Coordinates of C-alpha atoms in Angstrom, one line a residue:
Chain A
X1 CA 118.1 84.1 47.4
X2 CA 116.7 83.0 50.6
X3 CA 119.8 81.9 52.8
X4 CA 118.5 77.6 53.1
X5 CA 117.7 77.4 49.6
X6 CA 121.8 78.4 48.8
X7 CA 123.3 76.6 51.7
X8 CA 122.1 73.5 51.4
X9 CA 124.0 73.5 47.6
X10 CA 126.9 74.5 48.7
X11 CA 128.3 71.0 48.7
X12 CA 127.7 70.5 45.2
X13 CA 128.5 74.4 43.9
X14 CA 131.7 74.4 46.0
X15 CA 132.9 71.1 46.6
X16 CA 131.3 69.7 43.4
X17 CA 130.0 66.2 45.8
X18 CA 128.0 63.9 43.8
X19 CA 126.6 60.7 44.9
X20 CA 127.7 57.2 43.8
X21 CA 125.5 55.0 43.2
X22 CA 126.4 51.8 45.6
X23 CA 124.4 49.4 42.6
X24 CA 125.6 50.3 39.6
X25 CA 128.0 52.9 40.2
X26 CA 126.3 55.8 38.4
X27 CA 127.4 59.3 39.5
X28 CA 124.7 61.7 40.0
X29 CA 125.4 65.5 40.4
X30 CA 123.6 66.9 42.1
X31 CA 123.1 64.1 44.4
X32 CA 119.1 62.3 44.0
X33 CA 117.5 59.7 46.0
X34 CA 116.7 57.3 43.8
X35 CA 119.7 56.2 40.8
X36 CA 118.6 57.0 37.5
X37 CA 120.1 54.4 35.5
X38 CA 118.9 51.5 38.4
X39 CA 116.5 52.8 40.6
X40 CA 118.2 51.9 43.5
X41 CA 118.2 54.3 46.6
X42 CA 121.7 54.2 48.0
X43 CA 124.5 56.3 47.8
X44 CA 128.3 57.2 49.1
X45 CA 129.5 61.0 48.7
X46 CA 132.2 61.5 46.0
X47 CA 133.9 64.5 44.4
X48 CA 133.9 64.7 40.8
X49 CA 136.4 65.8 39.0
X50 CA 137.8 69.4 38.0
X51 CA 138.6 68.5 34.8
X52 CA 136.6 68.2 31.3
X53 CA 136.2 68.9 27.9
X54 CA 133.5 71.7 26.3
X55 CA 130.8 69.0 24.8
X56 CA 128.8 72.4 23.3
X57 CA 128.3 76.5 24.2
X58 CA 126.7 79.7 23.7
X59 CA 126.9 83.2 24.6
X60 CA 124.5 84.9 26.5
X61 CA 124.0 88.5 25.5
X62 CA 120.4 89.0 26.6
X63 CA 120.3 87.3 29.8
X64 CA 117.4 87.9 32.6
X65 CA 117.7 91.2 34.9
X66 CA 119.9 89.3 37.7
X67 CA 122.8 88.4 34.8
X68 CA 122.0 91.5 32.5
X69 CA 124.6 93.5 33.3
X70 CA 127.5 90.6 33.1
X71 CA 126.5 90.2 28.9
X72 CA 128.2 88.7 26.9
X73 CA 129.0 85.7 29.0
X74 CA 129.4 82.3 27.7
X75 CA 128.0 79.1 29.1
X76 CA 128.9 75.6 28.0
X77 CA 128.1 72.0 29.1
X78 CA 131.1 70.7 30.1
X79 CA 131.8 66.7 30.4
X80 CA 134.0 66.2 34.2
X81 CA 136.2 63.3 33.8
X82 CA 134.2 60.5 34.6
X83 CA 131.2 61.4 32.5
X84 CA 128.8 63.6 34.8
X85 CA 128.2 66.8 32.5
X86 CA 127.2 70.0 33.7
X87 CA 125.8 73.7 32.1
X88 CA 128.8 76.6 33.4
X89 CA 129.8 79.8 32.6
X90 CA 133.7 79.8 30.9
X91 CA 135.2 82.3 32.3
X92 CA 138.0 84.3 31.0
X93 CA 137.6 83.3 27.5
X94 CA 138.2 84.5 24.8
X95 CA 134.6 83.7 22.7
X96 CA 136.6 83.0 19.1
X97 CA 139.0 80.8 20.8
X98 CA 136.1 78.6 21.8
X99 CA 135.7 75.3 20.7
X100 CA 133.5 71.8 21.2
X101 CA 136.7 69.4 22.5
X102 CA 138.2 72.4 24.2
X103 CA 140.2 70.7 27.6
X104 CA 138.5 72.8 30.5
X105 CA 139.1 73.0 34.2
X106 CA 136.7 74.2 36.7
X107 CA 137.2 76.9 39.4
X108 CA 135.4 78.4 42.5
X109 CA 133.9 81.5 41.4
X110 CA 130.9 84.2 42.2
X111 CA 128.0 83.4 40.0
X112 CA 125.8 86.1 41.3
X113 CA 124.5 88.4 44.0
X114 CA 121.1 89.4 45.4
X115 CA 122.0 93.0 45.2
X116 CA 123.3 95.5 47.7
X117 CA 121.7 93.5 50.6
X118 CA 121.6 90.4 49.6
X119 CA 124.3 87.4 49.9
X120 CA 127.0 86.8 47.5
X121 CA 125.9 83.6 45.4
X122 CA 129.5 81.7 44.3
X123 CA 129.7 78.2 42.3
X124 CA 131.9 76.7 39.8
X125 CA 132.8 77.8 36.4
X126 CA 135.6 76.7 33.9
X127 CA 138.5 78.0 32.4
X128 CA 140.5 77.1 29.6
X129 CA 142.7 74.0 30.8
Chain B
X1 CA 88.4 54.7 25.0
X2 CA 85.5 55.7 23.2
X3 CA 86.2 58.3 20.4
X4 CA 87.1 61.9 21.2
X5 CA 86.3 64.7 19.0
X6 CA 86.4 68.5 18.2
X7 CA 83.7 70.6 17.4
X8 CA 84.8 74.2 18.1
X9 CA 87.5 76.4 18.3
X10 CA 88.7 79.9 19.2
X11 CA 91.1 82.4 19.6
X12 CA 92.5 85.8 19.7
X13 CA 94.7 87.5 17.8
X14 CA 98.3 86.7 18.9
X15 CA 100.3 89.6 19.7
X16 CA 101.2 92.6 22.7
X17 CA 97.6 93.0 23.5
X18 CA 98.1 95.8 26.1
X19 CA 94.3 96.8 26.5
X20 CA 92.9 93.2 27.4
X21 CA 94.0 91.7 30.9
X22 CA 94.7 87.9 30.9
X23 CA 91.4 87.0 32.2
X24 CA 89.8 88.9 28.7
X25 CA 91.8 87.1 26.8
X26 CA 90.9 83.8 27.9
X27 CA 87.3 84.7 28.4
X28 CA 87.5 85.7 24.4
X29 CA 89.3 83.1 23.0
X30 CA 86.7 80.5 25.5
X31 CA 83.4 82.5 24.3
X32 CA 84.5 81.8 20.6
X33 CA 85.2 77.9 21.0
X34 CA 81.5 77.6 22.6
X35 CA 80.1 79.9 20.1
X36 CA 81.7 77.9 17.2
X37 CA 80.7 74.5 18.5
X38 CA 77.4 75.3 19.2
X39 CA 76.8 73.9 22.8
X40 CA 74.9 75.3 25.2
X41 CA 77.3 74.4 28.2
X42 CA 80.3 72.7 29.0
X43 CA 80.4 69.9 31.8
X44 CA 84.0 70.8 32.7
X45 CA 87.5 72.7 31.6
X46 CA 91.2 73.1 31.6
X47 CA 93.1 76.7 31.0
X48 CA 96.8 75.6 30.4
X49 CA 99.2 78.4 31.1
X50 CA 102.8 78.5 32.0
X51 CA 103.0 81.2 34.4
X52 CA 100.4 83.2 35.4
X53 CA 101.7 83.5 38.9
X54 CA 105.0 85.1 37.3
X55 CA 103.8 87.0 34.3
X56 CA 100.6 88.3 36.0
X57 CA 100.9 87.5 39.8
X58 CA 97.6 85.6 39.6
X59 CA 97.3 81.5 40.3
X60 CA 94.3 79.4 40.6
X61 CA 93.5 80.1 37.0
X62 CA 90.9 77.2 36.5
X63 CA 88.4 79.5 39.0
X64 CA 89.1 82.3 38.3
X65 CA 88.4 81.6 34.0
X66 CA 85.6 79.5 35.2
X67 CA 84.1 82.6 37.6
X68 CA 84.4 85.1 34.7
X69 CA 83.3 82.9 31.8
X70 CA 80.3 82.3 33.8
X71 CA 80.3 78.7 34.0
X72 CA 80.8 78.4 37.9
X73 CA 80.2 75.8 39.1
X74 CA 82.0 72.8 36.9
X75 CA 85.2 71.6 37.7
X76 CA 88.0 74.0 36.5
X77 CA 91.7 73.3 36.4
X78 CA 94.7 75.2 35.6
X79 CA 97.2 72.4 34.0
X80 CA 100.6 73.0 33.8
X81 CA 103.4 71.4 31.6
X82 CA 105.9 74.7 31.1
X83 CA 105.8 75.4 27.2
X84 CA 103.3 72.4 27.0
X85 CA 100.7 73.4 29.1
X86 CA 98.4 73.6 25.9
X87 CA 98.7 70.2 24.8
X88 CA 98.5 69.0 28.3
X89 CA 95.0 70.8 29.0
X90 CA 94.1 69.1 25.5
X91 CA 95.2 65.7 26.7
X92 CA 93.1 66.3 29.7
X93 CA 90.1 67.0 27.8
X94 CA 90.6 64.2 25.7
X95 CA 90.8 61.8 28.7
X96 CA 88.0 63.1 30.7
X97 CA 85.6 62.7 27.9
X98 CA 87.5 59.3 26.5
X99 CA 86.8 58.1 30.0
X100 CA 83.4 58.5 29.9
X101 CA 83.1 61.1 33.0
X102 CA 82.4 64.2 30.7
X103 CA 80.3 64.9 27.2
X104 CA 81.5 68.1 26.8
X105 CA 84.8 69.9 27.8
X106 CA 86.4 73.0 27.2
X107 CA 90.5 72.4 27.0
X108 CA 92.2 76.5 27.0
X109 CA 95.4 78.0 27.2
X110 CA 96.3 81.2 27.8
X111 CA 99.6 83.5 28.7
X112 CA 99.9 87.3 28.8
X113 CA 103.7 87.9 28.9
X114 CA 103.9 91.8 28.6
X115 CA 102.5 92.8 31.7
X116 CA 106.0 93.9 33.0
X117 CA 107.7 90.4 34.4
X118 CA 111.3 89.6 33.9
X119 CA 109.9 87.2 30.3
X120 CA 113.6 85.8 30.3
X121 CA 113.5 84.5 34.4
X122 CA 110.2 83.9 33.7
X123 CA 110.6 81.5 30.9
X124 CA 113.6 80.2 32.6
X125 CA 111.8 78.7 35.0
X126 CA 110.8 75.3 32.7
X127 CA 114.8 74.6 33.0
X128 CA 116.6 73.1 36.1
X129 CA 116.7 75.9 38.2
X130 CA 119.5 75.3 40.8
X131 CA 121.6 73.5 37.7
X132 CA 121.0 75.0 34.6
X133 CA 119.5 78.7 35.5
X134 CA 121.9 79.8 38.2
X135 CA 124.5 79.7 35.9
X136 CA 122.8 82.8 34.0
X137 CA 121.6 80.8 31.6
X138 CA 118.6 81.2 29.2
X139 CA 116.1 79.8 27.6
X140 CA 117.3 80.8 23.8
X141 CA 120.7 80.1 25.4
X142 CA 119.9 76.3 26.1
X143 CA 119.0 76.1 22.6
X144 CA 121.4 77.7 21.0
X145 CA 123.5 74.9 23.1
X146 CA 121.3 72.0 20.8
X147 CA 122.1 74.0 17.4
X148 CA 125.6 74.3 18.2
X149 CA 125.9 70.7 18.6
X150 CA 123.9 69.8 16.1
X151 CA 125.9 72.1 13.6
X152 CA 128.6 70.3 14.6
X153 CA 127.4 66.9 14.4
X154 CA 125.1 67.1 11.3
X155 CA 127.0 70.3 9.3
X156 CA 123.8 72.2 10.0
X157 CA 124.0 75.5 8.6
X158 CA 123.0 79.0 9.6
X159 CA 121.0 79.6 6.6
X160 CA 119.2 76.3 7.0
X161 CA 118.5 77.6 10.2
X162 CA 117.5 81.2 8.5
X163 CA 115.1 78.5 6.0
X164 CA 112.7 77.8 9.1
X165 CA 112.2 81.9 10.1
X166 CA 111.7 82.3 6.3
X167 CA 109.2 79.7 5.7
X168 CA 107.1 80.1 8.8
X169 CA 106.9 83.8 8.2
X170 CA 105.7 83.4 5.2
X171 CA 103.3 81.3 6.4
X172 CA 102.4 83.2 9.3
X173 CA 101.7 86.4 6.7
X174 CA 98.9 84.5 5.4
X175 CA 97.3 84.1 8.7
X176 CA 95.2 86.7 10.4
X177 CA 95.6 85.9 13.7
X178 CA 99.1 85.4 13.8
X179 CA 101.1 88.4 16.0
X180 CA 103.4 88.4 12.5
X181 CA 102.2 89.0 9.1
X182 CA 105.1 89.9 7.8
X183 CA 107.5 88.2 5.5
X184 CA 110.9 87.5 6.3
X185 CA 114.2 87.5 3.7
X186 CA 117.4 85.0 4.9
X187 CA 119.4 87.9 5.2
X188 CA 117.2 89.7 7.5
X189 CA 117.2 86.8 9.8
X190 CA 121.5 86.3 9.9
X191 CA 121.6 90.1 10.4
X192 CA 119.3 90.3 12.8
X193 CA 120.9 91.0 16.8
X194 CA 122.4 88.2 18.3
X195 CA 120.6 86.6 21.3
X196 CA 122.9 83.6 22.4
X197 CA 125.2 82.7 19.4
X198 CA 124.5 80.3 17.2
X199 CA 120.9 82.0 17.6
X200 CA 119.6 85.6 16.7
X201 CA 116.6 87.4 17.2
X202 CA 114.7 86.2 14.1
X203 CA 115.7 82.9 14.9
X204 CA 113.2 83.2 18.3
X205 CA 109.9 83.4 19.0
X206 CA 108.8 86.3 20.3
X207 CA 107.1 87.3 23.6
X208 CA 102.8 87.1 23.4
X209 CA 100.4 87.5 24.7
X210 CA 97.0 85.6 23.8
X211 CA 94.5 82.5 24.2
X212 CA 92.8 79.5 22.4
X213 CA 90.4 77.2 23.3
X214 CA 88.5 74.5 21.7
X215 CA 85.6 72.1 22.7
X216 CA 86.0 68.5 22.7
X217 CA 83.5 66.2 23.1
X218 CA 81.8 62.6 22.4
X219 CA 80.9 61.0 18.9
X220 CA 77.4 61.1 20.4
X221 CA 77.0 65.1 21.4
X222 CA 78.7 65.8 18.0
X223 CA 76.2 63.4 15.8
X224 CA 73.4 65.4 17.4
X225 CA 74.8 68.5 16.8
X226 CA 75.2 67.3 13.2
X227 CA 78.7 69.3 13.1
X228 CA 81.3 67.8 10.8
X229 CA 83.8 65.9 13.9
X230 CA 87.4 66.1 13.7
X231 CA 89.0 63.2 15.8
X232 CA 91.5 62.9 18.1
X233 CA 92.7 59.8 16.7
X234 CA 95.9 59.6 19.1
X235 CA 96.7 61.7 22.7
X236 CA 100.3 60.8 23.7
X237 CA 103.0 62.6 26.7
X238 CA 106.8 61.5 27.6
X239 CA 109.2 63.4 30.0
X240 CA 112.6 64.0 30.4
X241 CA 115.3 64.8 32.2
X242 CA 114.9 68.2 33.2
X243 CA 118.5 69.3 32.7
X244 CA 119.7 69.3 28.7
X245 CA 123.0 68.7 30.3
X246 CA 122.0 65.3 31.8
X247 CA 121.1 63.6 28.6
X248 CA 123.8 61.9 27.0
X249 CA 122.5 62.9 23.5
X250 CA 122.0 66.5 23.4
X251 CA 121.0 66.5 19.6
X252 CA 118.0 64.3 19.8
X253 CA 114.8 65.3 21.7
X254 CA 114.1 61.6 23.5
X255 CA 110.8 63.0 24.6
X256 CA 109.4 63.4 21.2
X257 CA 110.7 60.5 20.0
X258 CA 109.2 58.4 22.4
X259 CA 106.0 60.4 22.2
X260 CA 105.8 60.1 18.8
X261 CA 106.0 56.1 18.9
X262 CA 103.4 55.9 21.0
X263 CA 101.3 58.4 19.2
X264 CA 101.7 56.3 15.9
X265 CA 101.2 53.3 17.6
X266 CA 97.6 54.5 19.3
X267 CA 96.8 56.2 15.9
X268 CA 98.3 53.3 13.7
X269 CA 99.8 55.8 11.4
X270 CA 103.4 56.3 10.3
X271 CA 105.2 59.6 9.2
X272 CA 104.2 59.0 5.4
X273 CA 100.8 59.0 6.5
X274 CA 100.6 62.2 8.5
X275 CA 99.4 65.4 5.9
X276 CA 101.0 68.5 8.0
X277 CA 102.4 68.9 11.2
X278 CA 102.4 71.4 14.1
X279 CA 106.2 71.6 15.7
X280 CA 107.1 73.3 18.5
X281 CA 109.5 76.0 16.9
X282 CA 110.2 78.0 20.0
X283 CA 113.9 78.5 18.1
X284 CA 114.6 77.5 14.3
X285 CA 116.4 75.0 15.5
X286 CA 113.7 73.0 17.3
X287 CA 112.0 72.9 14.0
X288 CA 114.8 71.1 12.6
X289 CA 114.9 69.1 15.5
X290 CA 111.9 68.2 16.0
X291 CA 110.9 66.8 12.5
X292 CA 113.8 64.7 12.6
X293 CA 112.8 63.5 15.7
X294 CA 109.3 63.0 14.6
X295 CA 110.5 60.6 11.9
X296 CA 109.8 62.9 8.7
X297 CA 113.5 63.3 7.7
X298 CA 116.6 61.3 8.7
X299 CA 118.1 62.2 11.8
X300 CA 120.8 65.6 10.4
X301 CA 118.8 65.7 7.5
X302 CA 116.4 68.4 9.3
X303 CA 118.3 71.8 8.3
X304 CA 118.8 70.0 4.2
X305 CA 114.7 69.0 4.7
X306 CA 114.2 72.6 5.6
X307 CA 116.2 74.7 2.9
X308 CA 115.2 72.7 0.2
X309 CA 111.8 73.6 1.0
X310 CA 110.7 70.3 1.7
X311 CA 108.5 71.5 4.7
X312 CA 106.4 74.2 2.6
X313 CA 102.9 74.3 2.0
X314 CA 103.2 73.9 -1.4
X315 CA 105.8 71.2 -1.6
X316 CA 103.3 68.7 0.0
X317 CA 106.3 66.2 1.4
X318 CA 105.0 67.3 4.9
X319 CA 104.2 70.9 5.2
X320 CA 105.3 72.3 8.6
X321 CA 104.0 75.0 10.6
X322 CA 101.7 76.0 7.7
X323 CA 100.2 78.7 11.1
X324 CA 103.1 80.1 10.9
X325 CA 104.5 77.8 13.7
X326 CA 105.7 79.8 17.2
X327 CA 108.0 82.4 15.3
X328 CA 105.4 83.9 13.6
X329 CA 102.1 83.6 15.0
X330 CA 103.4 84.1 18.1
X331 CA 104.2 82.2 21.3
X332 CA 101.9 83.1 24.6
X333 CA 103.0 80.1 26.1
X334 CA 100.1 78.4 27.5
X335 CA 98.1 79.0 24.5
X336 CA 100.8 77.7 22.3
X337 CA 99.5 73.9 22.2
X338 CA 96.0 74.9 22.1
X339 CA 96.3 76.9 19.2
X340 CA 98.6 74.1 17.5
X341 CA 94.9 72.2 17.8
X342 CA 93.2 74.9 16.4
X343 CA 95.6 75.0 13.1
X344 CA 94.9 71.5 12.2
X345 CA 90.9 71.7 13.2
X346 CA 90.4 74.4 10.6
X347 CA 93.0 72.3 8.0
X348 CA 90.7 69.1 8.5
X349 CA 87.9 71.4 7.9
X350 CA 89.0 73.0 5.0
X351 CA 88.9 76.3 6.0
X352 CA 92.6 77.8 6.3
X353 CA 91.9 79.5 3.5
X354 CA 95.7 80.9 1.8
X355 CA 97.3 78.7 4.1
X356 CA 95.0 75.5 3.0
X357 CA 96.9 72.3 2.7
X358 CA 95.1 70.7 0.0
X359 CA 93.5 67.2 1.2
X360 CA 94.5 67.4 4.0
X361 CA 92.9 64.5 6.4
X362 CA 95.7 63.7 9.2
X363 CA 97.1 66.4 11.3
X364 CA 99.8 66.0 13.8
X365 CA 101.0 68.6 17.0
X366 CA 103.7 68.4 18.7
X367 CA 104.0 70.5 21.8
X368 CA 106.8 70.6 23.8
X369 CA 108.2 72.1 27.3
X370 CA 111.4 73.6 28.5
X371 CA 113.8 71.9 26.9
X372 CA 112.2 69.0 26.2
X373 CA 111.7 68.0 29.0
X374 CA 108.0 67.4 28.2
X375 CA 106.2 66.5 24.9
X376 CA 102.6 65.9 24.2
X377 CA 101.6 64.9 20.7
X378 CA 98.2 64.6 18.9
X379 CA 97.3 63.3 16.0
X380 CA 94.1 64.3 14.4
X381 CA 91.8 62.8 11.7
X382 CA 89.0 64.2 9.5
X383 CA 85.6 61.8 9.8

């Protein structure tokens, strides 16, 4: 991954910022310029919450080349407190335990890499609250 | 709007066509359409595909179809809607000759997936890719995250989700271009190796490669061609958000509903009056999605609507996928929505032989991409 393209989401993947919207109040993560749910265009920088329930999941176990050799992972979308949702690996899991309504947390983790050479890619995923 | 219609169609075999390049499939599937509508040009065209850049390393499709169909120099465009880039080249057809600005135009798709690409980052590509892909996530894996909630919701069941791979292959056996012709048993599909639980590897459509084209043109060109004009009685498109974790409903395609209102509305048809229907069945579940969504069965009634064999050819109630839908015939992406055209042409005509949906006047396709995140529906209509 080309070094811009991942720091410039490193707010959102590390700090989990979202932006407010100063209108109506809706949260969008990642942050957009222009509110979904009013259109209007301004914002204030929050940080969401690290806690959430599991809304629905999977587990991956044929994933592309990049994620092929972490199978089988699973991945849920998890509702923050507050109501933003977002798609995350659990980690540490055990699969059978999983289940829609679990109470989740999230934590700083590494995602991926871009091989030998390449950067370390890190981000959130949750674990079982 | 002056009335739209089509009066030829083409296309290759579906399958892992490993001797022909991308630009012989196209070129095939194009020279069939013209051949079969009996023109003797085309004013312009449109070659949907998803990826050529990724699959194939090769962009600018529009010229480089037009150059080697040997139509240079009309206007050639490579339209591009993820999974729908077939329907959109349609629509864009249908509203360059609805317009006025064309008589005669040539809407393609096309996708050869097994020239070595990564297929799964490939295809992952119509999802959010910062939000949604970086997380390792895949495209049977965002769907398996709809038929888990759904089976949660609704009490969907794996074998009603086994009833779609069933039917469709069954349908698809009877259809020789489809890349399957092989019948499947329930059993085989809830054995078969798990991709991204709920969902197994019968319950996906497989990796293609192939094209389909079809000519659509004025009332006028086809009255003095004297062919037999199937119409394009309704051309409709809604979007998404791009993220399946954004919506607040993750067991309702909004994009189809809302394309599907508007398509009934232009076509002033409801569901009862629609004779089969073309789904986007990329997974089993978006079958049973889908024709909910569409308005055919109550919303959780889709998996029930689906095991009791309500969406059969024979049963009549609305036969689905009667090609053999995505899992069977096959899915080259780009040529998906094109060919979902070409089903209900040959249907209107009469001519689908074993797979033949008796009466049949009013065809609907629905083609949708990524996640839903785009949806183009047409509805069709025999003169």
């Amino acid at each position: 991954m080309i070094t811009a393209r991942y720091h410039r989401e490193i707010p959102q993947r590390y700090r989990l910022e979202a932006g407010k919207c100063l209108a109506c109040g809706h949260l969008s993560f990642p942050p957009r310029l222009v509110c979904p749910e009013c259109k209007a265009k301004k914002f204030e920088t929050v940080t969401l919450s690290d806690e959430g329930t599991l809304v629905t999941f999977t587990v991956v176990r044929v994933a592309s080349d990049k994620f092929s050799k972490e199978t089988p992972f699973p991945v849920g979308i998890v509702e923050l407190n507050g109501g933003v949702r977002v798609t995350a690996q659990i980690a540490d899991a055990n699969i059978d335990e999983l289940k829609i309504g679990q109470k989740l947390r999230i934590v700083f983790r590494r995602i991926q890499d871009d091989g030998k050479a390449g950067i370390l890619c890190y981000g959130y995923k949750a674990i079982m609250a | 709007m002056r009335d739209v219609v089509v009066i030829g169609a083409g296309m290759t075999q579906f399958g892992e066509l490993w001797n022909k390049s991308i630009k012989d499939i196209f070129v095939e599937a194009a020279l069939k359409a013209i051949e079969d509508a009996g023109v003797d040009h085309i004013d312009s065209m449109y070659v949907g595909a998803m990826s050529p850049g990724l699959f194939v390393g090769q962009e600018h499709l529009g010229a480089v179809m037009a150059d080697y169909l040997g139509v240079t120099p009309i206007p050639a465009t490579h339209v591009e809607s993820a999974c729908a880039s077939g329907g959109a080249s349609f629509r864009q057809a249908f509203l360059e000759v609805a317009s006025g600005a064309s008589e005669i135009v040539l809407a393609g798709g096309v996708e050869k997936m097994t020239d070595g690409a990564d297929v799964t980052e490939a295809l992952a590509t119509a999802a959010d890719q910062e939000y949604e892909v970086y997380q390792g996530i895949t495209f049977p894996g965002l769907y398996a995250l709809i038929a888990r909630a759904h089976m949660e919701r609704y009490g969907t069941t794996r074998e009603q989700l086994a009833a779609v791979a069933v039917k469709n292959h069954r349908n698809g056996a009877k259809n020789p271009n489809a890349q399957f012709r092989s019948e499947v048993t329930a059993e085989q599909v809830m054995k078969s190796t798990m991709v991204a639980d709920p969902l197994r590897l019968l319950d996906c459509s497989p990796v293609s490669d192939g094209g389909a084209a079809v000519i659509v043109a004025s009332m006028d060109v086809a009255k003095k061609l004297k062919k037999n004009p199937i119409r394009v009685i309704a051309s409709a498109q809604s979007s998404d958000t791009i993220a399946l974790h954004s919506r607040k409903d993750i067991t309702t395609l909004n994009s189809v509903v809302k394309a599907a209102e508007k398509a009934y509305k232009i076509a002033d048809k409801k569901p009862a009056d629609i004779h089969l229907v073309e789904v986007h069945d990329c997974f089993t579940i978006a079958e049973i999605v889908t024709t909910e969504d569409l308005g055919f069965f109550e919303k959780g009634k889709g998996g029930e609507a689906a095991e009791k064999g309500w969406t059969s050819i024979e049963c009549k109630r609305i036969p689905v996928n009667t090609s053999g839908g995505l899992k069977s015939k096959g899915h080259p992406v780009g040529a998906t929505g094109v060919a979902q055209i070409i089903e209900l042409y040959e249907q209107l005509n009469g001519t689908a032989g074993s797979r033949q949906v008796q009466g049949a006047r009013v065809g609907m396709a629905q083609n949708m991409g990524g996640t839903g995140a785009s949806c183009v529906i047409h509805i069709l209509e025999a003169s």
